[in-house]
Amino acid sequence: MSEVAVKEKEPLFSKKNKKLITDPLNDTNPVTIQVLGICSALAVTVKMDAALVMSMAVLAVLIIGNVIVSLMRNMIPGKIRIIVQLVVVAALVIIVDQVLKAFVYDVSKQLSVFVGLIITNCIIMGRLEAFALANKPWASALDGLGNGIGYGVILVVVAFFKELFGSGTLLGYEIFGNATDMTGLYAMGYENNGMMLLPPSSLVLVAIYIWIQKSRNPSLQEGH
Amino acid sequence: MAINKESNVYTVVFATLMVVIVGGLLAFVSSSLKPIQEDNVRNEKKQLILKAIGSEETKSITREDAGEQFKKYVVERLILDYEGNIIEGTRLTNETPVDIKSAKDAFAVDLKKEYKKFVQPLTNKYAGTDLVDELTKETNIHYPLFICEVNDKKHYVIPVMGKGLWAGVWGYIGLESDARTISGAVFDHKSETPGLGAEISKDFFSDQFIEKTIVDESGKYTPIKVVKPGTGVTQPYVDGISGGTFTSVGVDEMMNRTLAVYHKFFQREEGRQLLTNI
């Protein structure tokens, strides 16, 4: 009943596997090209540190979730596969949330509800459904790693500009001087851009990112 | 025999097994991490109380050290009712260790729960003197008071609890030994907007309260207003957060409502005695 296929062993970092990591960083970026996970990219990008921790949390959930679903791919009944994936993701997110609360309490307070919202992050369900269900654990782990980093890069880039121009700081360090004491650039009449603190500004920043990305890589452009 | 993965029996068995395994795993993780998490929350509360005293000495205490340092600085704790009377048997000194299960321990009072269950239904429905009447009738609301001593000087730390834009906001207000002048304040929140309402937890906001008084010259209770930056009002005020109006209004409301109780307490015999026994 089980087929005994003799396959050549694939090297751990074959060309195909490397592509699994590099593609999501650019050509198939989950945020800018597939436009998934936009919701959290808008919400947790006001401060760099929150964006970093959020990226790490998504990365961890994505890799572990991908591996677990990939390991179970031959057991999961097709009828309830989405539910199974959801349970795996939800369980992982709850564990991540509990661990953050116990060991990095301050960070978990900052992220508050957004950790729980990783469950609904479309990137995770998307990768489980599109990749992990049909591929081996190692390839799925690499795919998770690539997509997690692809997501994280966007978050950090957006957060960089939002924190810099919204609060005049980076990772909490004052770059332009102190706004309340009116020192540095503020003494010369510079003001923080309040809109940068609000979610809509992320849309503008993500759009600019997509613009730059697509103009550098014409193959990504549609309608030609 | 090959198992038919698409059969209903297989699906049901798979789902049942999965739920049991995942449920068990989550229960295990949650119960094994719970003591650490609860410690974090308690130590943070202690840290905030010590920070609210406003003295340089207690400001820098970290969350990890707060557990130990708490009993050194907080010499007495008690619970008041809305009229400002000490509830019987709740006056404890630092020789009694904190017992979070005891209803008589001021540290154990769960303000968040009381606010949601008893205060909020009233503040949603009533205002002004009606609200005062209703709050007087409600005996389920407790008002803890922490009496601290730093460098032989007494301080009173008052916890406050209210609501911001998205969820709860709370804080601790420290009073000087005269029980009129604010010596320190800290605020925290559950999920206010980062960069806007969430700014209330920053020092630049809470430090504005320092040296403001909660009574006017004639001794009448005058709440400190949190107003839009630049608005002139006659009573003591601090600047609210621009873009965080709802959060600022929440801070204003909770301080106004709660400090009134403690003001009543310090007008009473027991409260006055506290002030003279330095």
mmCIF file of N, CA and C in Angstrom, chain A residues 40-153:
data_model
loop_
_atom_site.group_PDB
_atom_site.id
_atom_site.type_symbol
_atom_site.label_atom_id
_atom_site.label_comp_id
_atom_site.label_asym_id
_atom_site.label_seq_id
_atom_site.Cartn_x
_atom_site.Cartn_y
_atom_site.Cartn_z
ATOM 1 N N SER A 40 -2.252 44.039 10.539
ATOM 2 C CA SER A 40 -1.289 44.244 11.619
ATOM 3 C C SER A 40 -0.175 45.171 11.161
ATOM 4 N N ALA A 41 0.102 45.194 9.849
ATOM 5 C CA ALA A 41 1.134 46.114 9.361
ATOM 6 C C ALA A 41 0.707 47.559 9.597
ATOM 7 N N LEU A 42 -0.604 47.796 9.644
ATOM 8 C CA LEU A 42 -1.089 49.147 9.920
ATOM 9 C C LEU A 42 -1.072 49.457 11.405
ATOM 10 N N ALA A 43 -1.326 48.436 12.197
ATOM 11 C CA ALA A 43 -1.607 48.705 13.610
ATOM 12 C C ALA A 43 -0.374 48.733 14.505
ATOM 13 N N VAL A 44 0.599 47.897 14.255
ATOM 14 C CA VAL A 44 1.709 47.806 15.215
ATOM 15 C C VAL A 44 2.985 48.450 14.707
ATOM 16 N N THR A 45 2.849 49.433 13.826
ATOM 17 C CA THR A 45 4.063 50.005 13.263
ATOM 18 C C THR A 45 4.346 51.412 13.765
ATOM 19 N N VAL A 46 3.694 51.792 14.882
ATOM 20 C CA VAL A 46 3.944 53.134 15.391
ATOM 21 C C VAL A 46 5.321 53.221 16.039
ATOM 22 N N LYS A 47 5.720 52.131 16.691
ATOM 23 C CA LYS A 47 7.038 52.103 17.338
ATOM 24 C C LYS A 47 7.839 50.928 16.796
ATOM 25 N N MET A 48 9.134 51.146 16.627
ATOM 26 C CA MET A 48 10.007 50.106 16.085
ATOM 27 C C MET A 48 10.051 48.860 16.970
ATOM 28 N N ASP A 49 10.143 49.054 18.281
ATOM 29 C CA ASP A 49 10.331 47.872 19.139
ATOM 30 C C ASP A 49 9.113 46.948 19.084
ATOM 31 N N ALA A 50 7.919 47.561 19.054
ATOM 32 C CA ALA A 50 6.717 46.730 18.951
ATOM 33 C C ALA A 50 6.698 45.982 17.623
ATOM 34 N N ALA A 51 7.117 46.671 16.547
ATOM 35 C CA ALA A 51 7.137 46.033 15.229
ATOM 36 C C ALA A 51 8.113 44.859 15.218
ATOM 37 N N LEU A 52 9.254 45.033 15.868
ATOM 38 C CA LEU A 52 10.250 43.954 15.901
ATOM 39 C C LEU A 52 9.713 42.736 16.635
ATOM 40 N N VAL A 53 9.126 42.973 17.816
ATOM 41 C CA VAL A 53 8.623 41.835 18.591
ATOM 42 C C VAL A 53 7.476 41.154 17.853
ATOM 43 N N MET A 54 6.610 41.974 17.230
ATOM 44 C CA MET A 54 5.500 41.409 16.466
ATOM 45 C C MET A 54 6.030 40.535 15.333
ATOM 46 N N SER A 55 7.069 41.009 14.641
ATOM 47 C CA SER A 55 7.643 40.223 13.548
ATOM 48 C C SER A 55 8.193 38.906 14.070
ATOM 49 N N MET A 56 8.877 38.967 15.208
ATOM 50 C CA MET A 56 9.439 37.742 15.783
ATOM 51 C C MET A 56 8.320 36.764 16.126
ATOM 52 N N ALA A 57 7.248 37.286 16.716
ATOM 53 C CA ALA A 57 6.141 36.420 17.121
ATOM 54 C C ALA A 57 5.505 35.756 15.898
ATOM 55 N N VAL A 58 5.281 36.552 14.843
ATOM 56 C CA VAL A 58 4.681 35.992 13.625
ATOM 57 C C VAL A 58 5.633 34.969 13.008
ATOM 58 N N LEU A 59 6.913 35.306 12.994
ATOM 59 C CA LEU A 59 7.917 34.395 12.439
ATOM 60 C C LEU A 59 7.874 33.052 13.163
ATOM 61 N N ALA A 60 7.859 33.106 14.495
ATOM 62 C CA ALA A 60 7.851 31.868 15.275
ATOM 63 C C ALA A 60 6.595 31.050 14.981
ATOM 64 N N VAL A 61 5.439 31.722 15.004
ATOM 65 C CA VAL A 61 4.184 31.006 14.758
ATOM 66 C C VAL A 61 4.160 30.416 13.347
ATOM 67 N N LEU A 62 4.685 31.182 12.393
ATOM 68 C CA LEU A 62 4.655 30.751 11.003
ATOM 69 C C LEU A 62 5.526 29.506 10.797
ATOM 70 N N ILE A 63 6.736 29.530 11.340
ATOM 71 C CA ILE A 63 7.640 28.382 11.144
ATOM 72 C C ILE A 63 7.081 27.147 11.849
ATOM 73 N N ILE A 64 6.743 27.292 13.126
ATOM 74 C CA ILE A 64 6.280 26.116 13.880
ATOM 75 C C ILE A 64 4.970 25.601 13.304
ATOM 76 N N GLY A 65 4.068 26.529 12.970
ATOM 77 C CA GLY A 65 2.782 26.128 12.393
ATOM 78 C C GLY A 65 2.969 25.380 11.082
ATOM 79 N N ASN A 66 3.846 25.907 10.240
ATOM 80 C CA ASN A 66 4.126 25.256 8.966
ATOM 81 C C ASN A 66 4.650 23.835 9.180
ATOM 82 N N VAL A 67 5.591 23.684 10.117
ATOM 83 C CA VAL A 67 6.183 22.365 10.353
ATOM 84 C C VAL A 67 5.134 21.394 10.885
ATOM 85 N N ILE A 68 4.335 21.847 11.847
ATOM 86 C CA ILE A 68 3.333 20.950 12.435
ATOM 87 C C ILE A 68 2.326 20.498 11.375
ATOM 88 N N VAL A 69 1.807 21.460 10.623
ATOM 89 C CA VAL A 69 0.809 21.098 9.605
ATOM 90 C C VAL A 69 1.436 20.202 8.544
ATOM 91 N N SER A 70 2.696 20.482 8.209
ATOM 92 C CA SER A 70 3.368 19.653 7.210
ATOM 93 C C SER A 70 3.540 18.221 7.720
ATOM 94 N N LEU A 71 3.854 18.074 8.995
ATOM 95 C CA LEU A 71 4.003 16.744 9.580
ATOM 96 C C LEU A 71 2.671 15.997 9.581
ATOM 97 N N MET A 72 1.600 16.727 9.735
ATOM 98 C CA MET A 72 0.285 16.089 9.823
ATOM 99 C C MET A 72 -0.402 16.011 8.460
ATOM 100 N N ARG A 73 0.281 16.473 7.409
ATOM 101 C CA ARG A 73 -0.426 16.675 6.131
ATOM 102 C C ARG A 73 -1.078 15.405 5.603
ATOM 103 N N ASN A 74 -0.510 14.239 5.951
ATOM 104 C CA ASN A 74 -1.100 12.999 5.440
ATOM 105 C C ASN A 74 -2.208 12.450 6.340
ATOM 106 N N MET A 75 -2.390 13.093 7.489
ATOM 107 C CA MET A 75 -3.418 12.603 8.409
ATOM 108 C C MET A 75 -4.662 13.481 8.416
ATOM 109 N N ILE A 76 -4.480 14.739 8.009
ATOM 110 C CA ILE A 76 -5.587 15.688 8.146
ATOM 111 C C ILE A 76 -6.705 15.356 7.159
ATOM 112 N N PRO A 77 -7.932 15.148 7.646
ATOM 113 C CA PRO A 77 -9.064 14.914 6.746
ATOM 114 C C PRO A 77 -9.341 16.182 5.939
ATOM 115 N N GLY A 78 -9.516 16.021 4.637
ATOM 116 C CA GLY A 78 -9.688 17.182 3.776
ATOM 117 C C GLY A 78 -10.860 18.054 4.162
ATOM 118 N N LYS A 79 -11.905 17.419 4.712
ATOM 119 C CA LYS A 79 -13.123 18.167 4.999
ATOM 120 C C LYS A 79 -12.916 19.220 6.085
ATOM 121 N N ILE A 80 -12.055 18.909 7.043
ATOM 122 C CA ILE A 80 -11.912 19.854 8.158
ATOM 123 C C ILE A 80 -10.507 20.452 8.208
ATOM 124 N N ARG A 81 -9.836 20.524 7.048
ATOM 125 C CA ARG A 81 -8.438 20.949 7.109
ATOM 126 C C ARG A 81 -8.273 22.402 7.566
ATOM 127 N N ILE A 82 -9.207 23.263 7.185
ATOM 128 C CA ILE A 82 -9.090 24.668 7.602
ATOM 129 C C ILE A 82 -9.239 24.768 9.122
ATOM 130 N N ILE A 83 -10.180 23.979 9.656
ATOM 131 C CA ILE A 83 -10.390 24.008 11.106
ATOM 132 C C ILE A 83 -9.136 23.508 11.817
ATOM 133 N N VAL A 84 -8.547 22.446 11.281
ATOM 134 C CA VAL A 84 -7.337 21.900 11.895
ATOM 135 C C VAL A 84 -6.235 22.951 11.881
ATOM 136 N N GLN A 85 -6.070 23.606 10.745
ATOM 137 C CA GLN A 85 -5.035 24.648 10.663
ATOM 138 C C GLN A 85 -5.303 25.756 11.670
ATOM 139 N N LEU A 86 -6.552 26.124 11.768
ATOM 140 C CA LEU A 86 -6.914 27.202 12.683
ATOM 141 C C LEU A 86 -6.590 26.818 14.129
ATOM 142 N N VAL A 87 -6.886 25.560 14.466
ATOM 143 C CA VAL A 87 -6.610 25.103 15.832
ATOM 144 C C VAL A 87 -5.106 25.131 16.098
ATOM 145 N N VAL A 88 -4.317 24.682 15.144
ATOM 146 C CA VAL A 88 -2.863 24.683 15.313
ATOM 147 C C VAL A 88 -2.363 26.109 15.520
ATOM 148 N N VAL A 89 -2.807 27.026 14.664
ATOM 149 C CA VAL A 89 -2.360 28.413 14.764
ATOM 150 C C VAL A 89 -2.814 29.027 16.088
ATOM 151 N N ALA A 90 -4.080 28.824 16.427
ATOM 152 C CA ALA A 90 -4.612 29.423 17.655
ATOM 153 C C ALA A 90 -3.854 28.915 18.868
ATOM 154 N N ALA A 91 -3.578 27.600 18.902
ATOM 155 C CA ALA A 91 -2.855 27.035 20.039
ATOM 156 C C ALA A 91 -1.464 27.657 20.136
ATOM 157 N N LEU A 92 -0.785 27.771 19.002
ATOM 158 C CA LEU A 92 0.561 28.346 19.013
ATOM 159 C C LEU A 92 0.540 29.790 19.487
ATOM 160 N N VAL A 93 -0.427 30.558 18.994
ATOM 161 C CA VAL A 93 -0.493 31.972 19.363
ATOM 162 C C VAL A 93 -0.757 32.119 20.856
ATOM 163 N N ILE A 94 -1.637 31.274 21.390
ATOM 164 C CA ILE A 94 -1.917 31.362 22.826
ATOM 165 C C ILE A 94 -0.654 31.051 23.617
ATOM 166 N N ILE A 95 0.085 30.041 23.160
ATOM 167 C CA ILE A 95 1.325 29.712 23.864
ATOM 168 C C ILE A 95 2.315 30.877 23.785
ATOM 169 N N VAL A 96 2.470 31.455 22.590
ATOM 170 C CA VAL A 96 3.376 32.606 22.448
ATOM 171 C C VAL A 96 2.955 33.726 23.393
ATOM 172 N N ASP A 97 1.656 34.006 23.436
ATOM 173 C CA ASP A 97 1.137 35.071 24.287
ATOM 174 C C ASP A 97 1.452 34.796 25.762
ATOM 175 N N GLN A 98 1.230 33.547 26.181
ATOM 176 C CA GLN A 98 1.484 33.180 27.577
ATOM 177 C C GLN A 98 2.972 33.303 27.911
ATOM 178 N N VAL A 99 3.819 32.863 26.981
ATOM 179 C CA VAL A 99 5.264 32.926 27.225
ATOM 180 C C VAL A 99 5.711 34.384 27.316
ATOM 181 N N LEU A 100 5.201 35.231 26.408
ATOM 182 C CA LEU A 100 5.550 36.650 26.458
ATOM 183 C C LEU A 100 5.128 37.250 27.795
ATOM 184 N N LYS A 101 3.926 36.900 28.240
ATOM 185 C CA LYS A 101 3.404 37.459 29.494
ATOM 186 C C LYS A 101 4.262 37.050 30.680
ATOM 187 N N ALA A 102 4.824 35.843 30.609
ATOM 188 C CA ALA A 102 5.588 35.342 31.743
ATOM 189 C C ALA A 102 7.020 35.859 31.725
ATOM 190 N N PHE A 103 7.622 35.976 30.557
ATOM 191 C CA PHE A 103 9.060 36.254 30.536
ATOM 192 C C PHE A 103 9.428 37.631 29.998
ATOM 193 N N VAL A 104 8.661 38.200 29.104
ATOM 194 C CA VAL A 104 8.921 39.589 28.681
ATOM 195 C C VAL A 104 7.633 40.384 28.876
ATOM 196 N N TYR A 105 7.299 40.582 30.142
ATOM 197 C CA TYR A 105 6.030 41.189 30.519
ATOM 198 C C TYR A 105 5.829 42.563 29.882
ATOM 199 N N ASP A 106 6.888 43.379 29.874
ATOM 200 C CA ASP A 106 6.738 44.747 29.371
ATOM 201 C C ASP A 106 6.377 44.765 27.894
ATOM 202 N N VAL A 107 7.057 43.911 27.136
ATOM 203 C CA VAL A 107 6.774 43.860 25.702
ATOM 204 C C VAL A 107 5.359 43.351 25.451
ATOM 205 N N SER A 108 4.957 42.349 26.213
ATOM 206 C CA SER A 108 3.625 41.786 25.991
ATOM 207 C C SER A 108 2.562 42.820 26.305
ATOM 208 N N LYS A 109 2.861 43.708 27.262
ATOM 209 C CA LYS A 109 1.902 44.761 27.564
ATOM 210 C C LYS A 109 1.781 45.734 26.403
ATOM 211 N N GLN A 110 2.915 46.013 25.786
ATOM 212 C CA GLN A 110 2.916 46.942 24.657
ATOM 213 C C GLN A 110 2.119 46.403 23.479
ATOM 214 N N LEU A 111 2.295 45.115 23.200
ATOM 215 C CA LEU A 111 1.623 44.541 22.040
ATOM 216 C C LEU A 111 0.158 44.273 22.329
ATOM 217 N N SER A 112 -0.161 44.117 23.594
ATOM 218 C CA SER A 112 -1.519 43.844 24.083
ATOM 219 C C SER A 112 -2.299 42.930 23.141
ATOM 220 N N VAL A 113 -3.371 43.432 22.569
ATOM 221 C CA VAL A 113 -4.264 42.543 21.810
ATOM 222 C C VAL A 113 -3.661 42.039 20.514
ATOM 223 N N PHE A 114 -2.626 42.694 20.020
ATOM 224 C CA PHE A 114 -2.151 42.337 18.689
ATOM 225 C C PHE A 114 -1.532 40.951 18.633
ATOM 226 N N VAL A 115 -1.015 40.468 19.775
ATOM 227 C CA VAL A 115 -0.486 39.104 19.771
ATOM 228 C C VAL A 115 -1.620 38.127 19.467
ATOM 229 N N GLY A 116 -2.744 38.320 20.148
ATOM 230 C CA GLY A 116 -3.883 37.449 19.901
ATOM 231 C C GLY A 116 -4.352 37.516 18.460
ATOM 232 N N LEU A 117 -4.190 38.694 17.864
ATOM 233 C CA LEU A 117 -4.666 38.869 16.495
ATOM 234 C C LEU A 117 -3.783 38.185 15.452
ATOM 235 N N ILE A 118 -2.634 37.643 15.897
ATOM 236 C CA ILE A 118 -1.807 36.887 14.939
ATOM 237 C C ILE A 118 -2.632 35.728 14.382
ATOM 238 N N ILE A 119 -3.546 35.214 15.204
ATOM 239 C CA ILE A 119 -4.382 34.099 14.762
ATOM 240 C C ILE A 119 -5.061 34.424 13.431
ATOM 241 N N THR A 120 -5.488 35.674 13.317
ATOM 242 C CA THR A 120 -6.236 36.034 12.112
ATOM 243 C C THR A 120 -5.336 36.572 11.011
ATOM 244 N N ASN A 121 -4.015 36.541 11.239
ATOM 245 C CA ASN A 121 -3.105 37.036 10.212
ATOM 246 C C ASN A 121 -3.195 36.130 8.982
ATOM 247 N N CYS A 122 -3.611 36.714 7.874
ATOM 248 C CA CYS A 122 -3.884 35.906 6.679
ATOM 249 C C CYS A 122 -2.635 35.223 6.156
ATOM 250 N N ILE A 123 -1.463 35.804 6.416
ATOM 251 C CA ILE A 123 -0.244 35.187 5.899
ATOM 252 C C ILE A 123 -0.108 33.774 6.438
ATOM 253 N N ILE A 124 -0.395 33.609 7.725
ATOM 254 C CA ILE A 124 -0.176 32.306 8.356
ATOM 255 C C ILE A 124 -1.111 31.258 7.763
ATOM 256 N N MET A 125 -2.407 31.571 7.748
ATOM 257 C CA MET A 125 -3.345 30.616 7.157
ATOM 258 C C MET A 125 -3.007 30.366 5.691
ATOM 259 N N GLY A 126 -2.615 31.441 5.016
ATOM 260 C CA GLY A 126 -2.287 31.324 3.596
ATOM 261 C C GLY A 126 -1.138 30.362 3.357
ATOM 262 N N ARG A 127 -0.087 30.472 4.127
ATOM 263 C CA ARG A 127 1.067 29.597 3.939
ATOM 264 C C ARG A 127 0.731 28.150 4.314
ATOM 265 N N LEU A 128 -0.039 27.980 5.387
ATOM 266 C CA LEU A 128 -0.400 26.617 5.796
ATOM 267 C C LEU A 128 -1.175 25.941 4.678
ATOM 268 N N GLU A 129 -2.153 26.664 4.164
ATOM 269 C CA GLU A 129 -3.040 26.106 3.154
ATOM 270 C C GLU A 129 -2.306 25.907 1.823
ATOM 271 N N ALA A 130 -1.502 26.906 1.437
ATOM 272 C CA ALA A 130 -0.913 26.869 0.106
ATOM 273 C C ALA A 130 0.384 26.075 0.061
ATOM 274 N N PHE A 131 1.092 26.003 1.177
ATOM 275 C CA PHE A 131 2.402 25.367 1.099
ATOM 276 C C PHE A 131 2.541 24.145 2.010
ATOM 277 N N ALA A 132 2.315 24.346 3.315
ATOM 278 C CA ALA A 132 2.634 23.288 4.267
ATOM 279 C C ALA A 132 1.821 22.016 4.012
ATOM 280 N N LEU A 133 0.589 22.169 3.544
ATOM 281 C CA LEU A 133 -0.267 21.000 3.331
ATOM 282 C C LEU A 133 0.264 20.099 2.222
ATOM 283 N N ALA A 134 1.133 20.631 1.374
ATOM 284 C CA ALA A 134 1.570 19.859 0.212
ATOM 285 C C ALA A 134 3.079 19.630 0.199
ATOM 286 N N ASN A 135 3.781 20.076 1.229
ATOM 287 C CA ASN A 135 5.228 19.961 1.189
ATOM 288 C C ASN A 135 5.783 19.338 2.461
ATOM 289 N N LYS A 136 7.083 18.928 2.364
ATOM 290 C CA LYS A 136 7.726 18.277 3.502
ATOM 291 C C LYS A 136 8.077 19.294 4.585
ATOM 292 N N PRO A 137 8.285 18.808 5.815
ATOM 293 C CA PRO A 137 8.520 19.711 6.943
ATOM 294 C C PRO A 137 9.689 20.674 6.723
ATOM 295 N N TRP A 138 10.821 20.194 6.208
ATOM 296 C CA TRP A 138 11.973 21.083 6.081
ATOM 297 C C TRP A 138 11.671 22.225 5.120
ATOM 298 N N ALA A 139 11.104 21.889 3.961
ATOM 299 C CA ALA A 139 10.756 22.926 2.990
ATOM 300 C C ALA A 139 9.730 23.880 3.599
ATOM 301 N N SER A 140 8.795 23.338 4.380
ATOM 302 C CA SER A 140 7.770 24.187 4.996
ATOM 303 C C SER A 140 8.382 25.134 6.013
ATOM 304 N N ALA A 141 9.383 24.637 6.759
ATOM 305 C CA ALA A 141 10.043 25.499 7.738
ATOM 306 C C ALA A 141 10.726 26.659 7.025
ATOM 307 N N LEU A 142 11.412 26.352 5.908
ATOM 308 C CA LEU A 142 12.094 27.415 5.150
ATOM 309 C C LEU A 142 11.089 28.398 4.587
ATOM 310 N N ASP A 143 9.979 27.870 4.106
ATOM 311 C CA ASP A 143 8.931 28.737 3.571
ATOM 312 C C ASP A 143 8.406 29.674 4.662
ATOM 313 N N GLY A 144 8.220 29.109 5.858
ATOM 314 C CA GLY A 144 7.769 29.928 6.986
ATOM 315 C C GLY A 144 8.788 30.995 7.319
ATOM 316 N N LEU A 145 10.049 30.604 7.317
ATOM 317 C CA LEU A 145 11.122 31.546 7.626
ATOM 318 C C LEU A 145 11.123 32.691 6.616
ATOM 319 N N GLY A 146 11.071 32.332 5.333
ATOM 320 C CA GLY A 146 11.095 33.349 4.275
ATOM 321 C C GLY A 146 9.936 34.301 4.383
ATOM 322 N N ASN A 147 8.731 33.764 4.526
ATOM 323 C CA ASN A 147 7.553 34.624 4.593
ATOM 324 C C ASN A 147 7.532 35.457 5.866
ATOM 325 N N GLY A 148 7.990 34.853 6.971
ATOM 326 C CA GLY A 148 8.050 35.587 8.236
ATOM 327 C C GLY A 148 8.976 36.783 8.116
ATOM 328 N N ILE A 149 10.146 36.551 7.499
ATOM 329 C CA ILE A 149 11.094 37.653 7.344
ATOM 330 C C ILE A 149 10.529 38.680 6.362
ATOM 331 N N GLY A 150 9.910 38.193 5.283
ATOM 332 C CA GLY A 150 9.316 39.105 4.304
ATOM 333 C C GLY A 150 8.297 40.024 4.957
ATOM 334 N N TYR A 151 7.514 39.463 5.876
ATOM 335 C CA TYR A 151 6.530 40.257 6.614
ATOM 336 C C TYR A 151 7.231 41.229 7.552
ATOM 337 N N GLY A 152 8.228 40.698 8.277
ATOM 338 C CA GLY A 152 8.938 41.509 9.269
ATOM 339 C C GLY A 152 9.639 42.706 8.642
ATOM 340 N N VAL A 153 10.242 42.492 7.462
ATOM 341 C CA VAL A 153 10.977 43.578 6.796
ATOM 342 C C VAL A 153 10.045 44.763 6.549
#
